[in-house]
Coordinates of C-alpha atoms in Angstrom, one line a residue:
M1 CA 50.8 -35.9 7.0
S2 CA 54.2 -33.7 7.2
Q3 CA 53.7 -31.1 4.2
T4 CA 57.3 -30.2 3.3
T5 CA 57.6 -26.5 1.9
A6 CA 60.0 -25.2 -0.9
A7 CA 61.4 -22.5 2.1
E8 CA 62.1 -25.5 3.6
T9 CA 64.7 -26.9 0.9
V10 CA 67.1 -23.8 1.8
D11 CA 69.7 -25.9 3.9
V12 CA 68.7 -29.7 2.7
F13 CA 71.0 -29.5 -0.4
G14 CA 74.2 -27.8 1.5
P15 CA 77.7 -29.1 2.6
D16 CA 76.7 -32.9 3.7
S17 CA 74.0 -33.2 1.0
M18 CA 73.9 -36.9 0.0
L19 CA 71.7 -36.0 -3.9
R20 CA 74.2 -33.2 -4.2
R21 CA 77.4 -35.8 -4.2
L22 CA 75.3 -38.6 -6.0
V23 CA 74.5 -36.3 -8.9
N24 CA 78.0 -35.2 -10.0
E25 CA 79.3 -38.9 -9.8
A26 CA 79.5 -40.5 -13.6
R27 CA 77.6 -43.7 -12.5
W28 CA 74.6 -41.3 -11.7
G29 CA 73.7 -41.9 -15.0
L30 CA 72.9 -45.6 -14.5
A31 CA 70.2 -44.5 -12.2
V32 CA 68.9 -41.9 -14.6
T33 CA 68.9 -44.4 -17.5
R34 CA 67.0 -47.1 -15.4
A35 CA 64.4 -44.3 -13.5
T36 CA 63.5 -42.8 -17.0
V37 CA 62.4 -46.4 -18.2
L38 CA 60.2 -45.9 -14.9
E39 CA 58.7 -42.5 -15.8
A40 CA 58.8 -43.6 -19.3
A41 CA 55.7 -46.0 -18.2
H42 CA 53.5 -43.9 -16.8
P43 CA 50.6 -43.0 -19.5
Q44 CA 50.9 -39.6 -18.7
I45 CA 54.8 -39.0 -19.3
G46 CA 55.3 -41.6 -21.5
T47 CA 52.9 -39.8 -24.4
A48 CA 54.4 -36.6 -23.3
L49 CA 57.7 -38.0 -23.8
I50 CA 57.0 -39.5 -27.3
G51 CA 54.8 -36.2 -28.5
N52 CA 57.5 -33.3 -27.4
S53 CA 60.6 -34.4 -26.4
T54 CA 63.4 -34.8 -28.3
F55 CA 65.2 -38.0 -26.1
V56 CA 66.3 -39.8 -29.3
T57 CA 66.8 -37.5 -31.7
H58 CA 69.1 -35.6 -29.7
P59 CA 70.4 -37.5 -27.0
W60 CA 74.1 -36.0 -25.9
R61 CA 71.9 -32.7 -25.8
R62 CA 69.5 -33.7 -23.8
L63 CA 72.1 -35.1 -21.5
R64 CA 74.1 -32.2 -21.3
N65 CA 71.0 -30.1 -20.8
T66 CA 69.5 -32.1 -17.6
L67 CA 73.3 -31.6 -16.2
V68 CA 73.4 -28.3 -16.2
S69 CA 69.6 -28.1 -14.7
T70 CA 70.3 -30.5 -11.9
Q71 CA 73.3 -28.6 -11.2
R72 CA 71.1 -24.9 -11.2
I73 CA 68.1 -26.9 -9.0
L74 CA 71.1 -28.2 -6.4
D75 CA 73.1 -25.0 -6.2
P76 CA 74.1 -24.0 -3.3
D77 CA 72.3 -20.0 -3.7
Q78 CA 68.4 -20.2 -2.8
R79 CA 68.1 -17.8 -5.8
V80 CA 69.8 -20.1 -8.7
R81 CA 67.4 -23.0 -7.5
T82 CA 64.1 -21.2 -7.4
R83 CA 65.0 -19.8 -10.7
E84 CA 65.7 -23.0 -12.2
A85 CA 62.4 -24.3 -10.6
A86 CA 60.3 -21.6 -12.4
R87 CA 61.8 -22.2 -15.5
L88 CA 61.2 -26.0 -15.2
N89 CA 57.9 -25.3 -14.6
R90 CA 57.4 -23.2 -17.5
L91 CA 58.7 -25.6 -19.5
H92 CA 56.5 -27.6 -18.4
A93 CA 53.3 -26.0 -18.6
R94 CA 54.0 -25.8 -22.2
I95 CA 53.4 -29.0 -23.0
S96 CA 49.8 -31.1 -23.1
G97 CA 47.6 -33.1 -25.0
T98 CA 46.1 -35.9 -26.3
D99 CA 47.4 -39.5 -26.5
P100 CA 45.9 -41.6 -29.3
Q101 CA 43.4 -43.3 -26.6
G102 CA 42.1 -39.8 -26.7
R103 CA 43.0 -39.1 -22.8
R104 CA 44.5 -36.0 -21.9
Y105 CA 48.1 -35.6 -20.6
D106 CA 49.4 -32.4 -19.1
A107 CA 53.4 -32.3 -18.2
M108 CA 52.8 -30.5 -14.6
D109 CA 50.2 -33.1 -13.6
A110 CA 51.4 -33.6 -9.8
E111 CA 50.7 -37.5 -10.0
A112 CA 53.2 -38.0 -13.0
R113 CA 56.0 -35.2 -11.5
A114 CA 55.8 -37.2 -8.2
W115 CA 56.3 -40.2 -10.2
V116 CA 59.2 -38.9 -11.8
V117 CA 61.2 -37.6 -8.7
A118 CA 60.2 -41.5 -7.1
T119 CA 61.7 -43.3 -9.8
L120 CA 65.0 -41.2 -9.2
F121 CA 64.9 -41.8 -5.6
E122 CA 64.3 -46.0 -6.1
S123 CA 66.8 -45.8 -9.0
A124 CA 69.4 -44.0 -6.5
V125 CA 68.9 -46.6 -3.9
T126 CA 68.9 -49.3 -6.1
M127 CA 72.3 -48.4 -7.7
Y128 CA 73.9 -48.5 -4.4
R129 CA 72.3 -51.8 -3.8
L130 CA 73.7 -53.2 -7.0
S131 CA 77.2 -51.2 -6.4
G132 CA 77.7 -53.1 -3.1
E133 CA 76.8 -50.2 -1.1
S134 CA 73.5 -50.8 0.5
L135 CA 72.5 -47.9 2.2
D136 CA 71.8 -48.1 6.3
G137 CA 68.2 -46.8 7.7
P138 CA 69.5 -43.3 8.1
A139 CA 71.3 -42.7 5.4
M140 CA 68.2 -44.1 3.1
E141 CA 66.3 -41.3 5.2
Q142 CA 68.2 -38.4 4.7
L143 CA 68.0 -39.4 0.7
Y144 CA 64.7 -39.6 0.5
A145 CA 63.7 -36.6 2.7
E146 CA 66.0 -35.1 0.1
F147 CA 64.7 -36.0 -2.8
R148 CA 60.5 -35.1 -1.3
A149 CA 62.5 -31.8 -0.8
L150 CA 63.4 -31.7 -4.8
L151 CA 59.9 -32.3 -5.3
A152 CA 58.8 -29.2 -3.1
L153 CA 61.0 -27.1 -4.7
I154 CA 59.8 -28.0 -7.9
E155 CA 55.5 -28.6 -7.6
G156 CA 55.7 -26.2 -4.3
D157 CA 54.8 -29.3 -1.8
S158 CA 55.6 -33.0 -1.4
D159 CA 52.5 -34.3 -1.1
R160 CA 52.2 -36.7 -3.7
L161 CA 55.1 -38.3 -2.5
P162 CA 54.3 -40.7 1.1
A163 CA 55.9 -38.6 4.1
T164 CA 58.2 -41.4 5.3
L165 CA 60.1 -43.9 4.0
Q166 CA 58.4 -46.6 5.4
E167 CA 55.1 -45.3 3.1
F168 CA 57.2 -44.9 0.2
W169 CA 57.7 -48.8 -0.8
P170 CA 54.0 -49.7 -0.4
Y171 CA 53.2 -46.2 -2.9
F172 CA 56.1 -47.7 -5.4
D173 CA 54.6 -50.9 -5.6
D174 CA 51.0 -50.0 -5.9
M175 CA 52.1 -47.2 -8.8
I176 CA 53.6 -50.4 -10.5
E177 CA 50.7 -52.6 -10.5
H178 CA 47.9 -50.2 -11.0
R179 CA 49.1 -47.0 -13.2
L180 CA 51.9 -47.8 -15.1
E181 CA 51.6 -49.5 -18.9
S182 CA 53.4 -50.9 -21.3
T183 CA 53.8 -47.6 -23.4
E184 CA 55.5 -47.2 -26.7
A185 CA 58.1 -44.3 -25.0
V186 CA 59.8 -47.5 -22.7
R187 CA 59.8 -49.7 -26.2
V188 CA 61.9 -46.7 -28.0
I189 CA 64.2 -46.0 -25.1
L190 CA 65.3 -49.9 -24.4
Y191 CA 65.1 -50.7 -28.4
R192 CA 65.6 -47.3 -30.3
L193 CA 67.5 -45.3 -28.6
F194 CA 70.1 -47.6 -27.5
A195 CA 70.3 -49.4 -31.1
N196 CA 70.1 -45.7 -32.8
V197 CA 72.1 -43.2 -30.7
P198 CA 74.1 -41.0 -32.6
A199 CA 77.7 -40.5 -31.7
P200 CA 78.7 -37.7 -29.2
P201 CA 80.4 -34.9 -30.4
L202 CA 83.7 -36.5 -30.2
L203 CA 82.8 -39.5 -32.3
R204 CA 81.4 -37.2 -34.9
S205 CA 83.7 -38.1 -37.3
H206 CA 84.4 -41.4 -37.2
P207 CA 80.4 -42.5 -37.9
A208 CA 81.7 -46.3 -38.8
V209 CA 83.8 -46.7 -35.3
W210 CA 80.3 -45.5 -33.7
A211 CA 78.0 -47.8 -35.7
A212 CA 80.2 -51.3 -34.7
G213 CA 80.7 -50.0 -31.5
R214 CA 76.8 -49.0 -30.8
A215 CA 75.5 -52.1 -32.4
V216 CA 77.7 -54.2 -29.5
A217 CA 76.6 -51.7 -26.6
G218 CA 73.2 -50.9 -27.4
P219 CA 71.6 -55.0 -27.0
V220 CA 73.8 -54.9 -23.7
A221 CA 72.5 -51.6 -22.4
A222 CA 69.2 -52.3 -22.9
A223 CA 69.9 -55.7 -21.1
I224 CA 71.7 -54.5 -18.6
T225 CA 68.5 -52.0 -18.0
I226 CA 65.9 -54.0 -18.2
A227 CA 67.9 -56.8 -15.8
S228 CA 68.3 -53.9 -13.2
L229 CA 64.1 -53.2 -13.1
P230 CA 62.0 -54.9 -10.6
E231 CA 60.6 -58.0 -11.6
S232 CA 57.1 -56.6 -11.1
F233 CA 57.3 -54.1 -13.1
C234 CA 59.1 -56.2 -15.8
R235 CA 56.2 -58.3 -15.8
R236 CA 53.9 -55.4 -15.7
V237 CA 55.0 -54.1 -19.3
A238 CA 56.4 -57.7 -20.5
L239 CA 60.2 -57.2 -21.0
P240 CA 62.0 -60.1 -21.4
D241 CA 64.4 -62.3 -18.7
L242 CA 67.5 -62.5 -21.3
P243 CA 69.7 -65.3 -20.1
G244 CA 72.9 -64.6 -18.2
A245 CA 71.5 -60.9 -18.0
R246 CA 71.6 -60.3 -14.7
A247 CA 75.3 -61.5 -14.2
L248 CA 76.0 -59.2 -16.7
M249 CA 74.1 -56.3 -15.5
H250 CA 75.6 -57.1 -11.5
G251 CA 79.1 -57.0 -13.0
A252 CA 78.6 -53.7 -15.2
Y253 CA 77.2 -52.1 -11.7
L254 CA 79.8 -53.3 -9.2
T255 CA 83.2 -52.4 -11.9
I256 CA 81.6 -49.2 -12.4
A257 CA 81.6 -49.3 -8.4
V258 CA 85.0 -50.3 -8.3
A259 CA 86.4 -47.8 -10.5
T260 CA 84.5 -44.8 -8.5
R261 CA 86.2 -45.9 -5.4
L262 CA 90.1 -46.7 -6.8
L263 CA 89.6 -44.0 -10.0
P264 CA 90.9 -40.3 -8.8
D265 CA 87.7 -38.1 -8.1
G266 CA 88.4 -36.0 -11.0
W267 CA 88.3 -38.8 -13.3
V268 CA 84.6 -40.2 -12.5
Q269 CA 82.7 -37.1 -11.9
V270 CA 79.8 -36.6 -14.6
G271 CA 81.5 -33.0 -15.6
S272 CA 84.8 -35.1 -16.5
I273 CA 82.8 -37.4 -18.1
M274 CA 80.5 -35.5 -20.4
S275 CA 84.0 -32.8 -21.1
L276 CA 85.2 -36.1 -23.0
L277 CA 82.4 -36.9 -25.1
D278 CA 81.3 -33.4 -25.7
P279 CA 84.2 -30.3 -25.9
D280 CA 82.0 -27.7 -25.9
H281 CA 80.8 -29.0 -22.2
A282 CA 83.8 -27.8 -20.1
G283 CA 85.3 -25.4 -22.2
G284 CA 88.4 -28.1 -22.7
S285 CA 89.0 -28.3 -19.7
G286 CA 89.3 -31.8 -16.7
P287 CA 91.6 -34.5 -16.5
W288 CA 90.1 -36.1 -19.7
E289 CA 91.1 -33.3 -21.9
S290 CA 94.7 -34.4 -23.1
V291 CA 92.9 -38.2 -24.4
R292 CA 90.3 -35.5 -25.9
R293 CA 92.8 -33.2 -27.9
K294 CA 94.8 -37.0 -29.1
A295 CA 91.2 -38.2 -30.2
D296 CA 90.6 -34.9 -32.3
Q297 CA 94.4 -35.1 -34.0
A298 CA 93.7 -38.6 -35.2
A299 CA 90.2 -37.3 -36.3
A300 CA 92.1 -34.8 -38.0
M301 CA 94.5 -37.0 -39.8
L302 CA 91.6 -39.2 -40.3
R303 CA 89.7 -36.4 -42.4
L304 CA 92.9 -35.5 -44.6
I305 CA 93.0 -39.4 -45.8
T306 CA 89.4 -39.8 -46.5
P307 CA 87.2 -38.8 -49.8
A308 CA 85.1 -36.0 -49.0
P309 CA 81.8 -37.2 -49.5
D310 CA 79.7 -36.5 -53.2
E311 CA 77.5 -33.5 -52.2
T312 CA 75.1 -31.8 -55.0
N313 CA 73.2 -28.5 -54.6
Q314 CA 70.1 -30.0 -55.8
A315 CA 67.2 -27.6 -53.8
T316 CA 65.3 -30.6 -53.1
R317 CA 68.0 -32.6 -51.5
S318 CA 69.2 -29.6 -49.7
A319 CA 65.1 -28.8 -48.1
D320 CA 65.4 -33.0 -47.7
R321 CA 68.5 -33.1 -45.5
F322 CA 67.5 -29.8 -43.5
F323 CA 64.2 -31.5 -42.4
A324 CA 65.6 -34.2 -41.4
E325 CA 68.7 -33.1 -39.4
I326 CA 67.4 -29.3 -37.7
L327 CA 63.5 -28.9 -38.3
D328 CA 62.5 -32.6 -37.7
Q329 CA 63.4 -32.2 -33.4
T330 CA 61.5 -35.1 -32.6
G331 CA 62.1 -37.3 -34.9
D332 CA 58.5 -38.5 -35.8
G333 CA 58.9 -37.5 -40.0
Y334 CA 57.0 -34.8 -39.2
L335 CA 58.0 -31.0 -38.7
A336 CA 55.0 -29.6 -35.9
W337 CA 54.6 -27.8 -33.4
P338 CA 56.3 -29.4 -30.7
D339 CA 59.5 -29.5 -33.0
L340 CA 60.0 -26.0 -33.2
A341 CA 58.8 -26.0 -29.1
A342 CA 61.8 -28.1 -29.1
M343 CA 64.0 -25.1 -31.0
A344 CA 62.6 -22.1 -28.4
R345 CA 63.5 -24.4 -25.4
E346 CA 67.1 -25.3 -26.2
I347 CA 67.7 -21.9 -26.6
A348 CA 66.1 -20.9 -23.4
A349 CA 68.2 -23.1 -21.8
R350 CA 71.4 -22.0 -23.2
L351 CA 70.9 -18.4 -22.4
D352 CA 68.9 -19.1 -19.1
L353 CA 66.5 -16.6 -19.8
D354 CA 63.9 -14.9 -17.7
E355 CA 60.4 -15.0 -18.3
Q356 CA 59.7 -12.3 -20.2
D357 CA 62.5 -13.0 -22.6
E358 CA 61.2 -16.5 -22.9
E359 CA 58.0 -15.5 -23.4
R360 CA 59.0 -13.4 -26.4
L361 CA 61.4 -16.2 -27.9
F362 CA 58.3 -18.4 -27.6
N363 CA 55.8 -16.3 -29.3
A364 CA 58.4 -15.5 -32.5
F365 CA 58.7 -18.6 -32.9
A366 CA 54.9 -19.2 -32.8
V367 CA 54.5 -16.4 -35.2
W368 CA 56.9 -19.2 -37.9
W369 CA 55.3 -22.0 -37.1
R370 CA 51.4 -20.0 -38.5
E371 CA 53.2 -19.1 -41.1
L372 CA 54.5 -22.8 -42.3
Q373 CA 51.2 -24.2 -41.5
T374 CA 49.4 -21.5 -44.0
N375 CA 52.1 -22.1 -46.5
L376 CA 53.0 -25.9 -46.1
D377 CA 50.1 -27.7 -44.6
A378 CA 48.5 -28.8 -48.1
D379 CA 45.8 -31.1 -46.3
G380 CA 45.2 -29.2 -42.9
D381 CA 46.3 -32.2 -40.7
G382 CA 47.9 -29.9 -38.6
R383 CA 51.7 -30.9 -39.4
V384 CA 53.6 -30.5 -42.4
T385 CA 55.8 -33.5 -44.3
R386 CA 59.2 -33.6 -45.4
Q387 CA 57.7 -34.1 -48.9
E388 CA 55.5 -31.2 -48.0
Y389 CA 58.2 -29.1 -46.8
A390 CA 60.9 -29.6 -49.7
A391 CA 58.8 -29.2 -52.4
S392 CA 58.4 -25.6 -51.2
A393 CA 61.0 -24.5 -49.2
A394 CA 62.4 -22.1 -51.6
C395 CA 59.6 -19.9 -52.0
L396 CA 58.7 -19.9 -47.9
P397 CA 58.5 -16.1 -46.5
S398 CA 60.4 -15.0 -43.8
S399 CA 58.6 -12.5 -41.8
G400 CA 58.7 -15.1 -38.6
L401 CA 62.2 -16.1 -38.9
V402 CA 63.3 -12.1 -39.2
K403 CA 60.9 -12.0 -35.8
I404 CA 62.7 -15.1 -34.2
A405 CA 66.2 -13.6 -35.5
D406 CA 65.7 -10.2 -34.1
V407 CA 64.1 -11.8 -30.8
L408 CA 67.1 -14.0 -30.6
F409 CA 69.7 -10.9 -31.0
D410 CA 68.1 -9.2 -28.3
V411 CA 68.1 -12.0 -25.1
T412 CA 72.1 -13.1 -26.5
D413 CA 72.9 -9.1 -26.8
V414 CA 73.0 -9.2 -22.9
D415 CA 74.8 -5.6 -22.4
D416 CA 72.5 -3.7 -24.9
D417 CA 74.8 -2.7 -27.2
Q418 CA 73.6 -4.0 -30.4
T419 CA 76.5 -6.2 -30.9
I420 CA 77.2 -9.8 -29.9
D421 CA 80.5 -9.8 -28.7
A422 CA 82.6 -13.8 -28.5
Q423 CA 81.9 -14.2 -25.1
E424 CA 78.0 -13.8 -25.9
Y425 CA 78.6 -15.5 -29.0
Q426 CA 80.1 -18.2 -27.1
T427 CA 76.8 -18.4 -24.1
L428 CA 74.7 -18.8 -27.6
F429 CA 76.5 -21.4 -29.2
R430 CA 79.1 -22.9 -27.1
T431 CA 81.6 -22.6 -30.1
A432 CA 84.8 -20.2 -30.4
F433 CA 84.0 -16.7 -32.0
Q434 CA 83.8 -17.2 -36.0
R435 CA 85.2 -14.1 -37.3
D436 CA 84.4 -14.9 -40.8
L437 CA 80.7 -14.8 -40.1
T438 CA 80.4 -11.2 -39.3
D439 CA 80.8 -7.7 -40.4
K440 CA 83.2 -6.5 -38.2
G441 CA 86.4 -7.5 -36.6
D442 CA 85.4 -8.3 -32.9
S443 CA 81.8 -8.2 -32.9
Y444 CA 78.5 -9.7 -34.4
S445 CA 76.2 -6.9 -35.7
R446 CA 72.2 -7.4 -35.9
S447 CA 72.7 -7.5 -39.4
A448 CA 75.1 -10.2 -39.9
F449 CA 73.2 -11.9 -37.4
L450 CA 69.7 -11.7 -39.4
R451 CA 71.6 -12.8 -42.7
Q452 CA 73.1 -15.7 -41.3
F453 CA 70.0 -16.7 -39.2
L454 CA 68.2 -16.7 -42.5
S455 CA 70.5 -18.1 -44.4
F456 CA 70.3 -21.5 -42.1
M457 CA 66.8 -21.6 -41.4
T458 CA 66.1 -21.6 -44.7
G459 CA 68.5 -24.6 -45.7
Q460 CA 70.7 -22.2 -48.0
Q461 CA 73.8 -22.0 -46.0
H462 CA 75.4 -24.8 -43.7
S463 CA 76.4 -23.0 -40.2
I464 CA 78.9 -25.2 -37.6
A465 CA 77.4 -22.3 -35.1
Y466 CA 73.7 -23.3 -35.8
N467 CA 74.2 -26.6 -36.6
S468 CA 75.5 -27.1 -32.9
L469 CA 72.6 -25.5 -31.2
L470 CA 69.7 -26.9 -33.3
S471 CA 71.0 -30.1 -34.3
Q472 CA 73.6 -31.4 -32.0

């Protein structure tokens, strides 16, 4: 069997790369959504998603981070690719455990990582076919070679995927028949994520409008996704064959394909769509910027005429709300190490930390977690309930949080001048510099940073900046 190594990926993702063009198209989202369902049916991946991922509670953040990571992993500069591959491997090396049946799972499992790449390739091919653009033999061979090169970049080799395209399809069918299961993660994606996905940043000021639209769009998105999946997979995991779903699915794919062909390229690029949904993503640029500005103006007008919500200052309610919106990153109703690890991952990804700084950050969060366990985990089950947190939040120790704040300040202060300037602030928070939070006119001192961080992380003070970092 021929072997693809990381060194061979140098020229694969050059100007003629099919994969680099594909992942910048908005319709790539259809393929990724479909692939995610197939991935989630793998017992290793499904368990890791349920126990460690924030894709349900923070789907837009996950989407944005995935886009940034994909751009890095396919960057023309080999050094950028290698750095991102190393970061992803460090991230996955921290995810392991045991599923409810007592089976071990590990995010570094070679078979599972190969399956992720396999589902993306097969979903890309399906996306082209359903869009009326079936790939010819050479194009499909090239695309498959690029996906194998992608696996080699992150895994070190591509041996877990068949060497040839002809061998891939029997492998894919065999995985469906003998390895996939009807996991909780599959059901969560199809029936909970689509039904309860929170509003993107652009529409957060219109919760009623978003909820009404989601009530219709959620079931439609689930039906379209299910109808696009292989029939053998649907039988395997007992997904329903809804009347009219296949016609709806074909119509959706063809509509997006027509839009891709007819609209200017800038309007259908994934970055442009993300900049519309999330103003912080592209720094306020792109062809959709005028649309976003008008939406912002309408939202501001609506806020002026809408009565402010009734807020109380009760400590227990404040702690309860902070628990739900910030601490419970995985959305399972408990505070445990995966929730704090998710915060560390988000910060490390935003700042693109190297291995040493990333390790310092995770160690600081680990210190805080041990404090929380010692002081709040009354029944010793390794997790903190919302009630346990709310009852004792006011008297929590802060030494762990101080350690996190110190590390966070150090890694944000890239020029090591002991202040965080406007550019460093925006890199971390993806928002404009907040002068009112500092004790200096144009920078953020360590003491001011520490005060603000502790006030937010103990639930005492609201912060738009930290809310955008850890909850949106």
